[in-house]
Coordinates of C-alpha atoms and ligand atoms in Angstrom, one line a residue:
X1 CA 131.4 -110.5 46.3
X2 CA 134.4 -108.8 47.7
X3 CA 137.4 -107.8 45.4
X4 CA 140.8 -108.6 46.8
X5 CA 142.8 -105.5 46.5
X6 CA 146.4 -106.1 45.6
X7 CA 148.4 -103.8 48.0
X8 CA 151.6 -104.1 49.3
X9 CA 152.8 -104.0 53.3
X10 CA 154.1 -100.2 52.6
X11 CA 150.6 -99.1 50.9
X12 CA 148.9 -100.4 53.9
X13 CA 150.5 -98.8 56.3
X14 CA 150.5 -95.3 54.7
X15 CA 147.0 -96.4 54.3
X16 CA 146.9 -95.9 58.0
X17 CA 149.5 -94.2 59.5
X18 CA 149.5 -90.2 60.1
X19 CA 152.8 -88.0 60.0
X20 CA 155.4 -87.8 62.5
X21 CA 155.1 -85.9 65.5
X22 CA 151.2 -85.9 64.5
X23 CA 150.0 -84.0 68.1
X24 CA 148.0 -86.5 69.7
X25 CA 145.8 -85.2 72.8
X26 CA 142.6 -84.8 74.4
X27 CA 139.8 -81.8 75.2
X28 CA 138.2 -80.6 78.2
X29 CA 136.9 -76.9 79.3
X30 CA 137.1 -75.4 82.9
X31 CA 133.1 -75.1 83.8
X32 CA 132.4 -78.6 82.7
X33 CA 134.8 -80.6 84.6
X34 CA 136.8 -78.2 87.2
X35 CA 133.9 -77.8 89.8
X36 CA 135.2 -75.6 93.0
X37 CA 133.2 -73.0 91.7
X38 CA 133.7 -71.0 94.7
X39 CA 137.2 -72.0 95.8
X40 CA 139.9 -69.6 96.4
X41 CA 138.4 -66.3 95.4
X42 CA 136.6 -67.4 92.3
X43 CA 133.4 -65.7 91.7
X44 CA 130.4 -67.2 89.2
X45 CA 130.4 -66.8 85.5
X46 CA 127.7 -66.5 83.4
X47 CA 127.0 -70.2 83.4
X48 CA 127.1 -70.7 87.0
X49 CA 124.2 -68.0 86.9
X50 CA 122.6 -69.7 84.4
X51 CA 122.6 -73.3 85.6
X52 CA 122.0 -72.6 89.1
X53 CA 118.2 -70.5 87.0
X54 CA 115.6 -73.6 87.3
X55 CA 114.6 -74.9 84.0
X56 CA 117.9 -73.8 81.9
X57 CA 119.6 -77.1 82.4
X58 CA 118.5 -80.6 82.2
X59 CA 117.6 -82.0 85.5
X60 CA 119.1 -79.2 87.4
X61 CA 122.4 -79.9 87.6
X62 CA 125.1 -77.0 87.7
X63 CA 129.0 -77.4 87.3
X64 CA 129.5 -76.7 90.9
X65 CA 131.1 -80.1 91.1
X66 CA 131.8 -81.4 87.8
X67 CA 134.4 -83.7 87.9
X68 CA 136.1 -82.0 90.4
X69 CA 139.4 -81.8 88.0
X70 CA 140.6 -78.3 90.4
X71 CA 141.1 -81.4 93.0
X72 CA 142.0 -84.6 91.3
X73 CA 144.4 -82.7 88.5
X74 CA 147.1 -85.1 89.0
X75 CA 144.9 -88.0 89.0
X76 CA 143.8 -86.6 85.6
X77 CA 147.3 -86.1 84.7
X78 CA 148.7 -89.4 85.4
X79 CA 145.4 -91.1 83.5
X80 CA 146.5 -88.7 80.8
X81 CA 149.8 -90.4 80.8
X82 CA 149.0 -94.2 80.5
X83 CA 146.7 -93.1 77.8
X84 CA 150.4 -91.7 76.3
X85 CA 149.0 -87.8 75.3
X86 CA 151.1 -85.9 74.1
X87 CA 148.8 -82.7 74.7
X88 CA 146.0 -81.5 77.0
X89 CA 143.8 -79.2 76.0
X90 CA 142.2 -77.2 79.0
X91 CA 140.4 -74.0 79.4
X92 CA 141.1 -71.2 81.7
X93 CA 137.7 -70.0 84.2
X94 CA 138.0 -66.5 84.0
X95 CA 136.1 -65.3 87.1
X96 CA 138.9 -67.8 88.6
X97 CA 141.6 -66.1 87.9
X98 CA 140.1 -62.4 87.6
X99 CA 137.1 -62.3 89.6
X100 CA 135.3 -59.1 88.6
X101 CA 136.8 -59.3 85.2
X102 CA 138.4 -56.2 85.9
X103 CA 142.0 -55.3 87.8
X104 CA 144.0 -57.4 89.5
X105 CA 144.4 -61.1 89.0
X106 CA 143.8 -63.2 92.2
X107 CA 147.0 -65.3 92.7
X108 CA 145.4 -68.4 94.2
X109 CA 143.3 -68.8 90.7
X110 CA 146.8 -68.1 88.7
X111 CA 148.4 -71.1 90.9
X112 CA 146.1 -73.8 90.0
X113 CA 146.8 -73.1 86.3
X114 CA 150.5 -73.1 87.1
X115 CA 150.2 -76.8 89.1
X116 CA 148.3 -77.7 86.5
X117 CA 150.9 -77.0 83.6
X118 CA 153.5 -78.5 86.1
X119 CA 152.0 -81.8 86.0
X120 CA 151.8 -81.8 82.8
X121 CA 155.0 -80.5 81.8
X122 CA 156.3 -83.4 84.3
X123 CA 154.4 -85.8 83.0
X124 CA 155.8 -84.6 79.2
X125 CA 152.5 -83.8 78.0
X126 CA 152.0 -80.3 75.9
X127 CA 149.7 -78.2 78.1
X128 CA 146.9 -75.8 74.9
X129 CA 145.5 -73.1 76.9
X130 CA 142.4 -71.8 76.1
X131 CA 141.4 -68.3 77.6
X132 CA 137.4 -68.9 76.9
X133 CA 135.5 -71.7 76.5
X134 CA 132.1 -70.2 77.4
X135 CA 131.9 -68.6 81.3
X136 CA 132.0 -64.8 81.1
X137 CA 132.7 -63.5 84.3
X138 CA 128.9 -62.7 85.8
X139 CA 129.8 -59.2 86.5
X140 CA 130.7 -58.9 82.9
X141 CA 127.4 -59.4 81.5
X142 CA 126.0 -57.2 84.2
X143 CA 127.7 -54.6 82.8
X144 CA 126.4 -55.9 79.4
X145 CA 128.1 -58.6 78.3
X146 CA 129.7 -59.6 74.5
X147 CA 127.0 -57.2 72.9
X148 CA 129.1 -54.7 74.5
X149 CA 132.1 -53.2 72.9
X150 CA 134.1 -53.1 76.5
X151 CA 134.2 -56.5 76.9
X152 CA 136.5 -57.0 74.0
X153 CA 138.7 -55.0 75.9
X154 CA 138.3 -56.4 79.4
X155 CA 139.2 -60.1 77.4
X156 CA 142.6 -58.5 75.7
X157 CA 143.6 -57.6 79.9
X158 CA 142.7 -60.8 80.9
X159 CA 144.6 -62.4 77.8
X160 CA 147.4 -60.2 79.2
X161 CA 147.4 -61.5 82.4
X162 CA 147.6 -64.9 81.4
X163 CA 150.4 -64.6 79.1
X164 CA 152.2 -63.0 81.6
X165 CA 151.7 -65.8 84.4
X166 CA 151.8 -69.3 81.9
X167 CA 153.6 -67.5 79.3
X168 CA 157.1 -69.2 80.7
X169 CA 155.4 -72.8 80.8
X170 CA 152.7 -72.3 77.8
X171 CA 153.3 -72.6 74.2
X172 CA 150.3 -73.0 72.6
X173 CA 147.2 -70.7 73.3
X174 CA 143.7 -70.6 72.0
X175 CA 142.1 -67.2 72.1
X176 CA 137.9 -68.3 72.3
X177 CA 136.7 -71.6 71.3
X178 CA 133.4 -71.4 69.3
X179 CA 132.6 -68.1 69.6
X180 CA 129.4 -69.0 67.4
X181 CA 127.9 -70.6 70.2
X182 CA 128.7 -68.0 72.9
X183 CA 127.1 -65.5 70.4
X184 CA 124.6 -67.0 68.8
X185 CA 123.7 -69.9 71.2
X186 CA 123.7 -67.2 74.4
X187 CA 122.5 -64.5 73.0
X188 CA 120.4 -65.5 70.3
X189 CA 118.4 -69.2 71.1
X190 CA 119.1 -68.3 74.5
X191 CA 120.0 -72.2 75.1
X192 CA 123.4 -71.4 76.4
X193 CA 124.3 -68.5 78.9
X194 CA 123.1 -66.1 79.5
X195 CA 120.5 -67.2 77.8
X196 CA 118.9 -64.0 76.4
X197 CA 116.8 -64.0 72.7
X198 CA 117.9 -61.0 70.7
X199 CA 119.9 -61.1 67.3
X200 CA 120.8 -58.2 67.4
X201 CA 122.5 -59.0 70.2
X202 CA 123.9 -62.2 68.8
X203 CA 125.4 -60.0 65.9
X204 CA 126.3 -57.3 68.1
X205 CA 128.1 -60.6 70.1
X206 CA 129.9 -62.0 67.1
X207 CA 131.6 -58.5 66.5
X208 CA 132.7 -58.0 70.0
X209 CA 134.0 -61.7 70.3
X210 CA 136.2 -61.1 66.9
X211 CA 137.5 -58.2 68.3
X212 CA 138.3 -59.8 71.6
X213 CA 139.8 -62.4 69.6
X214 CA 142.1 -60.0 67.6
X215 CA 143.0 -57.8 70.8
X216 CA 143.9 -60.9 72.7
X217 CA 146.2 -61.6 70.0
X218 CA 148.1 -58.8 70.2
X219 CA 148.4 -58.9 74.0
X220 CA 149.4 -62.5 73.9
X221 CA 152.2 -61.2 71.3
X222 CA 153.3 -58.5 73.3
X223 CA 154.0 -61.0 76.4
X224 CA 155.0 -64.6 74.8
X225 CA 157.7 -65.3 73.7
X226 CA 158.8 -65.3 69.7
X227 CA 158.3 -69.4 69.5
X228 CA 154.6 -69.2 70.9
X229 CA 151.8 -70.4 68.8
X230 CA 148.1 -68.3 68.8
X231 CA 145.1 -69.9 67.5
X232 CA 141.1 -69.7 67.4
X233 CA 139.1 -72.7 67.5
X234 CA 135.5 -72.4 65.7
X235 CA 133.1 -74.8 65.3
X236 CA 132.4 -74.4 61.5
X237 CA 129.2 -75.9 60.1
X238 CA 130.1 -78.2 57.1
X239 CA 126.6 -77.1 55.0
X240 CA 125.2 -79.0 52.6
X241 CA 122.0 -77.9 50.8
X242 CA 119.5 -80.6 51.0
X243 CA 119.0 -80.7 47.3
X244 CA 120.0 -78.5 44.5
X245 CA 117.2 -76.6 43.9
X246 CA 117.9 -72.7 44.1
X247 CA 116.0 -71.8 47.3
X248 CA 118.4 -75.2 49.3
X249 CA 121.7 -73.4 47.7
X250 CA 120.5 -70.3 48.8
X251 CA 119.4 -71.2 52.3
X252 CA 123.3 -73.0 52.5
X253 CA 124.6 -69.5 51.3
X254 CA 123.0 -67.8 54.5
X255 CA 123.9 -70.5 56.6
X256 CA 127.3 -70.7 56.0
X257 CA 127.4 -66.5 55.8
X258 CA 126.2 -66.5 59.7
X259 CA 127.2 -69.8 60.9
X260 CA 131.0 -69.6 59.4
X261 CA 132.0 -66.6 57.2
X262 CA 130.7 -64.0 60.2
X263 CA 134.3 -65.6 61.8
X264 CA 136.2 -66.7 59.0
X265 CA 135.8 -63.4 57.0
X266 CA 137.3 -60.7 59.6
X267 CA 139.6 -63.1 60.8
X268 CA 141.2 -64.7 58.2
X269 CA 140.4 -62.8 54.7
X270 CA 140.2 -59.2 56.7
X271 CA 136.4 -58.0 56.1
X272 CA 132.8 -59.3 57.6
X273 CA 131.3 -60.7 53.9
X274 CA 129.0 -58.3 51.7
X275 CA 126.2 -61.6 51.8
X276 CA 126.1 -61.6 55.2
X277 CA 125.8 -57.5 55.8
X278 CA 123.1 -57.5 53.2
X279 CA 121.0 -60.7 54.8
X280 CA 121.6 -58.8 58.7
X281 CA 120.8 -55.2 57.5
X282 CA 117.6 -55.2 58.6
X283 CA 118.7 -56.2 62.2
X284 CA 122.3 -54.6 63.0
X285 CA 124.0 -51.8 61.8
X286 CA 127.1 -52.9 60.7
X287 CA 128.5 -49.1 60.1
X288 CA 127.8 -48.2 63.7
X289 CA 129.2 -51.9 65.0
X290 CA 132.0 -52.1 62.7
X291 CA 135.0 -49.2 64.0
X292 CA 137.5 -47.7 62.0
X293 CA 140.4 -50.0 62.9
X294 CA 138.4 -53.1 64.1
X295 CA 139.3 -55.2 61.3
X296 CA 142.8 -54.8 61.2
X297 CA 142.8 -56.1 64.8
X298 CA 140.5 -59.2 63.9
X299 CA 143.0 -60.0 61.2
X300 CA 145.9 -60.1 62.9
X301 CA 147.6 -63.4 62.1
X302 CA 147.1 -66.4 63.3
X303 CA 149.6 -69.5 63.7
X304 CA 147.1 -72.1 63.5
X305 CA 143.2 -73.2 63.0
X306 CA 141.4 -74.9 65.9
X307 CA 138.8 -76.8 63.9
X308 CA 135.9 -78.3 66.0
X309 CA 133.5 -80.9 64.5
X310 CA 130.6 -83.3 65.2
X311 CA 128.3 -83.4 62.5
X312 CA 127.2 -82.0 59.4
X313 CA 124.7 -79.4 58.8
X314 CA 122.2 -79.9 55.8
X315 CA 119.4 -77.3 55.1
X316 CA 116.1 -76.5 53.5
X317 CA 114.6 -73.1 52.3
X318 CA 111.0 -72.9 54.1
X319 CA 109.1 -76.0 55.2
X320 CA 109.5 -74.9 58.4
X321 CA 109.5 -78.5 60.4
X322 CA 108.5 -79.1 64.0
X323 CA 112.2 -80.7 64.2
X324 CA 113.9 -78.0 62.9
X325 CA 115.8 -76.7 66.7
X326 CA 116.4 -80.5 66.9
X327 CA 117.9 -81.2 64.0
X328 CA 120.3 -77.9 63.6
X329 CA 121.6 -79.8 67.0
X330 CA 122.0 -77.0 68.9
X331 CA 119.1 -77.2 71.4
X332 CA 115.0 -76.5 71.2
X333 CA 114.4 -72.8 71.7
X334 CA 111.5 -71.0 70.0
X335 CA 114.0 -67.9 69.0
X336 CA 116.7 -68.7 66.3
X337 CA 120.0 -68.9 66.8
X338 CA 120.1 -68.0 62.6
X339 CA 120.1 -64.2 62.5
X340 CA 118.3 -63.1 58.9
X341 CA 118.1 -67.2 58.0
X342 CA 115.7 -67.6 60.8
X343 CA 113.3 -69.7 57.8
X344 CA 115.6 -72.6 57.3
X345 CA 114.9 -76.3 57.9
X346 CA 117.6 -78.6 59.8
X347 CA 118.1 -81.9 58.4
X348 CA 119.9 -85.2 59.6
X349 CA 122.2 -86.0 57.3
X350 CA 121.3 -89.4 58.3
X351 CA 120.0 -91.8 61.1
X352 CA 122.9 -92.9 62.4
X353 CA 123.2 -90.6 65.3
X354 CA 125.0 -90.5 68.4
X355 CA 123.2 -89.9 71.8
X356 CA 122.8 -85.7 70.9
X357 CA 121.0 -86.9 67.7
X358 CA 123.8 -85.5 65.2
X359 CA 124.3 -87.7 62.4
X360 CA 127.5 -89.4 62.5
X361 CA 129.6 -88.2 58.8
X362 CA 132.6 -88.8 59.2
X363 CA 133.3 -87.1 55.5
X364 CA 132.4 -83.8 57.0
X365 CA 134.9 -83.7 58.5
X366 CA 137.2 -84.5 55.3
X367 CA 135.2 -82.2 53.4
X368 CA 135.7 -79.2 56.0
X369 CA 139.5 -79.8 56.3
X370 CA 140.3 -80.5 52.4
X371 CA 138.3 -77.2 51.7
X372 CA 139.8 -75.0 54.4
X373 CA 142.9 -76.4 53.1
X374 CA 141.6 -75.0 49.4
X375 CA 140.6 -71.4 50.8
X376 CA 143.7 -71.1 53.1
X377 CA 146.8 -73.2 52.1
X378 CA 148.9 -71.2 54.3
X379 CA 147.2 -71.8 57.5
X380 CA 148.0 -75.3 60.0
X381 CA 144.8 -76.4 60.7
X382 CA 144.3 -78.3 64.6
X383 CA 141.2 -80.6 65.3
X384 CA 140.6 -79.1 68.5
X385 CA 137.7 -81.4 69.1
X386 CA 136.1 -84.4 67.9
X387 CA 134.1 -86.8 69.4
X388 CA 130.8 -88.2 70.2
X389 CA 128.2 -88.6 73.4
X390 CA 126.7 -92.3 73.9
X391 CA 124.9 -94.0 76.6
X392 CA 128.0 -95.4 78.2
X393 CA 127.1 -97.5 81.4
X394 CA 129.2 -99.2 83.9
X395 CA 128.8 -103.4 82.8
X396 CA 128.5 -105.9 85.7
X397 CA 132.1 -106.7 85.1
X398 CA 132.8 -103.2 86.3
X399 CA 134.0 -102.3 82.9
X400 CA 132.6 -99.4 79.9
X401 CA 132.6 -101.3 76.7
X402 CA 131.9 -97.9 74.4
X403 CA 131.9 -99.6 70.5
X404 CA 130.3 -97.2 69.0
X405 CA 132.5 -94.4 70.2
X406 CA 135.5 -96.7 68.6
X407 CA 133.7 -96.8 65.4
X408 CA 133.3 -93.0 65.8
X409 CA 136.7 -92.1 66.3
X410 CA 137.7 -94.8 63.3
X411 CA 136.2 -93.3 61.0
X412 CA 136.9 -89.6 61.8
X413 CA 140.8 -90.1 62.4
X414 CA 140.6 -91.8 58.9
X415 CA 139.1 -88.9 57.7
X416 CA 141.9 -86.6 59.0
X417 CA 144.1 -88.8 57.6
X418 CA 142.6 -88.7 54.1
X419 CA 142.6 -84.8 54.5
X420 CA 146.4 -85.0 55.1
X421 CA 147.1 -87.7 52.3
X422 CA 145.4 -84.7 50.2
X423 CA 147.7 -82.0 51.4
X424 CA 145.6 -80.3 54.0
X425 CA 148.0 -79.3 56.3
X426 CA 146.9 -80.6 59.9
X427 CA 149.0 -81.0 63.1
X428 CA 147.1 -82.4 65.6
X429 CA 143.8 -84.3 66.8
X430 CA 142.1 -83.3 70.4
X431 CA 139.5 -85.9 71.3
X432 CA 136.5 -84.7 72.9
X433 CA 136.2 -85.2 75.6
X434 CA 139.0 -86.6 78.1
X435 CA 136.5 -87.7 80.4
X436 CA 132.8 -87.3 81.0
X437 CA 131.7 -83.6 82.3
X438 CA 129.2 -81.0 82.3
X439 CA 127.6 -80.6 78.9
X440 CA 126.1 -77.7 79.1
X441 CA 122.3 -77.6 78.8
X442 CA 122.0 -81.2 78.8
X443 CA 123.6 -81.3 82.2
X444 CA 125.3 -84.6 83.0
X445 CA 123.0 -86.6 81.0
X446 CA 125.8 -86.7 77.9
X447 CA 128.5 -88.8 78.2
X448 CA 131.4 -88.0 75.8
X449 CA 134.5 -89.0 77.6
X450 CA 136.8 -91.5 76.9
X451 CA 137.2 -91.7 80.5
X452 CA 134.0 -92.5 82.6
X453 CA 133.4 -90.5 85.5
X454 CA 131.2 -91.6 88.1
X455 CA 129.7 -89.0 90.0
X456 CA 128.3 -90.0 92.8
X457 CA 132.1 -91.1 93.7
X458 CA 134.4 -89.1 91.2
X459 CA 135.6 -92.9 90.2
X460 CA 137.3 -92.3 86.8
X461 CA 137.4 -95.7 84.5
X462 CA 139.1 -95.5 81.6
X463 CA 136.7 -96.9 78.6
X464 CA 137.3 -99.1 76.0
X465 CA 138.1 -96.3 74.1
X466 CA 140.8 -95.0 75.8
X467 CA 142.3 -98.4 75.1
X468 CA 142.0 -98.2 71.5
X469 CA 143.0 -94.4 71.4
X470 CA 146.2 -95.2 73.7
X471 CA 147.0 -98.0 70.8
X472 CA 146.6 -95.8 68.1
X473 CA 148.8 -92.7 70.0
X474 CA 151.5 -95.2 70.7
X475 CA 151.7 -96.6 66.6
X476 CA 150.8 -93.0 65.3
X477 CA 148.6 -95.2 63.0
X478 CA 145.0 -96.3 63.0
X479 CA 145.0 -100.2 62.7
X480 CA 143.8 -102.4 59.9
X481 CA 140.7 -102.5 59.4
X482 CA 140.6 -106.1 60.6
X483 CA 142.4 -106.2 63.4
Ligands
BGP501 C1 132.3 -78.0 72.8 C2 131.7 -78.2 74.1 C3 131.3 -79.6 74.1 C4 130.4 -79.9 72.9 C5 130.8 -79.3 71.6 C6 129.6 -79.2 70.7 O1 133.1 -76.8 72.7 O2 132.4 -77.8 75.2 O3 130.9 -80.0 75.3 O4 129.1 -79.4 73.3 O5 131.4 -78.1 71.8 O6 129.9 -78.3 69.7 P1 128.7 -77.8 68.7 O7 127.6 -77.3 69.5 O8 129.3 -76.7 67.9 O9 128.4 -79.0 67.8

């Protein structure tokens, strides 16, 4: 039997509604939908190695094309209008804008960026910049990539010549988004570029990336203007032991040391944890990565958290599974992406999972907000990215119904909202994705747009979704439940 709750009209709509001038927008990254990968002086990244090295991604397919956004931007742009966004969130190619990764800046990669943030300025939609979402120029890793301590420094010049050339039309920058799975994911599992298997590596990665992050920083102070805002976006595990036995907490403890306190600790509390030094001693020296000085760069501060989420993470000690890659939902690969947890078991939190098999937990999300919120009160929190892959297809009609991605979105902006109703300060909500693009290893096989892209014509049509999500933009609420 259902109870009748006795609410009033204004209970029912705070029940729903989020606050004013809540930042509504939408996510993409530069290698998965820009394409032109050799236009105008751009040279190939790390992934365009990678994907163009048979076997690394599904079916072959390579970002060469993508959703060719470097040509149809203001096509984009004017979708992202009707859809009313009040932000874009884009990254920057490097090797576009700074071939060799080194010197000079090549002006024709600087000028897309700066059409780009025309349109969207003209269109009155917040341009987020984000300086790396993944594609290390190739020549960079040649020379040795993130496990190498002059990269961090090569990133901090490139950060500089970005602030310089957006910093008049950009107000809102991201410094790397994820760096867990450019570390551990490229040079760990070796299931992202460039796709090499060596923790120490992976660690060595995670150090050079926070230090990147932290000199960026300060070159993007030194260049913006006072009013700017400078962020990090991470994609934090939300870990849940599987049960409460000892060995489950514990294997959460290491989890959560390598998966989210290898970031959260320099950056934001000033030092890499004592757990996590201890559980990684026997495969980096931290005395000889860590340099006098390092952290006070990592820790410079921050305006704002970019919070990335999908799905929770729940772990076993031992019982080593034959799903456990699957299930930790970062790819199959024989060689961990877990440095010094490299024994613990992936679980689904349960089996209602979208098309990448994550369980679909929409109180991770709460949880991971409300406790960042506990640990940092200071700090805005963003949602940089949330969102969900399905098997979206084109109906006879010519339509995408996409139901499930509705329900997804439902239930994880009602989450946010909870999280704000309980005083976790967050400003903003990026969906992932805009439009269906390259996603990564699994090539274009993943569809998590709200906009579907046919490839074989570039054809963009707007899914259900983008209906629902325009509705919801325009009342800055979610609707009732029943409507
Ligand atoms: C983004 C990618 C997306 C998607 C997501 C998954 O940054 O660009 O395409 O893969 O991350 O994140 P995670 O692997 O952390 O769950």
């Amino acid at each position: 039997m259902t109870a009748v709750r006795p609410e009033t009209t204004a209970q029912r709509v705070s029940d729903t509604a989020f606050p004013p001038g809540f930042v509504w927008g939408a996510a993409t990254a530069a290698y998965q939908v820009e394409g032109a990968a050799a236009a105008d002086g751009r040279t190939p990244s790390i992934w365009d190695t990678f994907s163009h090295t048979p076997g690394k991604v599904l079916n072959g397919d390579t970002g060469d094309i993508a959703a060719d956004h470097y040509h149809r931007y203001r096509d984009d742009v004017a979708l992202m209008k009707d859809l009313g966004l009040k932000s874009y969130r884009f990254s920057v190619s490097w090797s576009r804008v700074q071939p060799t990764g080194r010197g000079p800046a090549v002006q024709r990669g600087l000028d897309f960026y700066r059409r780009l943030t025309d349109e969207l300025l003209g269109a009155g939609i917040t341009p987020v910049a984000t300086l790396y979402h993944w594609d290390l120029p190739q020549e960079l890793e040649d020379s040795g990539g993130w496990p190498q301590r002059d990269t961090a420094y090569r990133f901090a010049e490139y950060a500089d010549i970005m602030g310089r050339a957006l910093g008049d039309r950009v107000g809102v920058w991201t410094t790397l988004n994820e760096p867990w799975c450019s570390a551990f994911l490229g040079y760990g599992s070796g299931v992202h570029a460039p796709g090499r298997t060596d923790p120490a590596a992976a660690l060595r990665a995670a150090h050079h990336l926070n230090l990147g992050h932290g000199l960026a920083v300060g070159a993007l102070r030194s260049v913006l203007p006072n009013s700017a805002q400078i962020s990090l976006t991470l994609n934090l595990h939300q870990v849940n032991p599987l049960t409460d036995a000892p060995a489950d907490v514990e294997a959460a403890r290491r989890i959560d040391a390598v998966g989210n306190r290898v970031f959260t600790g320099p950056v934001l509390d000033g030092d890499y944890p004592e757990d996590l030094r201890a559980d990684t001693a026997h495969i980096v020296d931290w005395g000889e990565l860590v340099h006098d000085g390092d952290l006070a760069e990592i820790s410079r501060p921050i305006d704002v958290l970019g919070v990335n989420y999908y799905s929770p993470t729940v772990v076993s000690q031992g019982d080593k599974s034959a799903d456990n890659a699957r299930n930790d939902g970062h790819g199959a690969s024989e060689h961990s992406p877990w440095p010094g947890a490299e024994d613990v078991s992936f679980h689904l939190a349960n089996d209602r999972v979208t098309a990448m098999n994550w369980s679909i937990e929409p109180q991770g999300l709460y949880r991971l907000l409300t406790d960042l919120a506990a640990s940092h009160p200071e700090l805005p929190l963003m949602v940089t990215e949330n969102g969900a892959a399905f098997d979206d297809y084109i109906s006879p009609e010519g339509v995408v119904n996409d139901p499930q991605r509705i329900a997804y979105l439902h239930g994880h902006l009602d989450a946010v909202r909870r999280a704000i109703a309980d005083g976790a300060d967050v400003r903003g909500y990026f969906l992932w994705s805009l439009m269906d693009n390259f996603e990564w290893s699994y090539g274009y096989s993943k569809r998590f747009g709200t906009i579907y892209v046919d490839y074989s014509t570039q054809r963009r049509i707007p899914k259900a979704s983008s209906g629902w999500y325009a509705d919801v933009i325009k009342r800055n609420a979610l609707p009732d439940s029943e409507d």
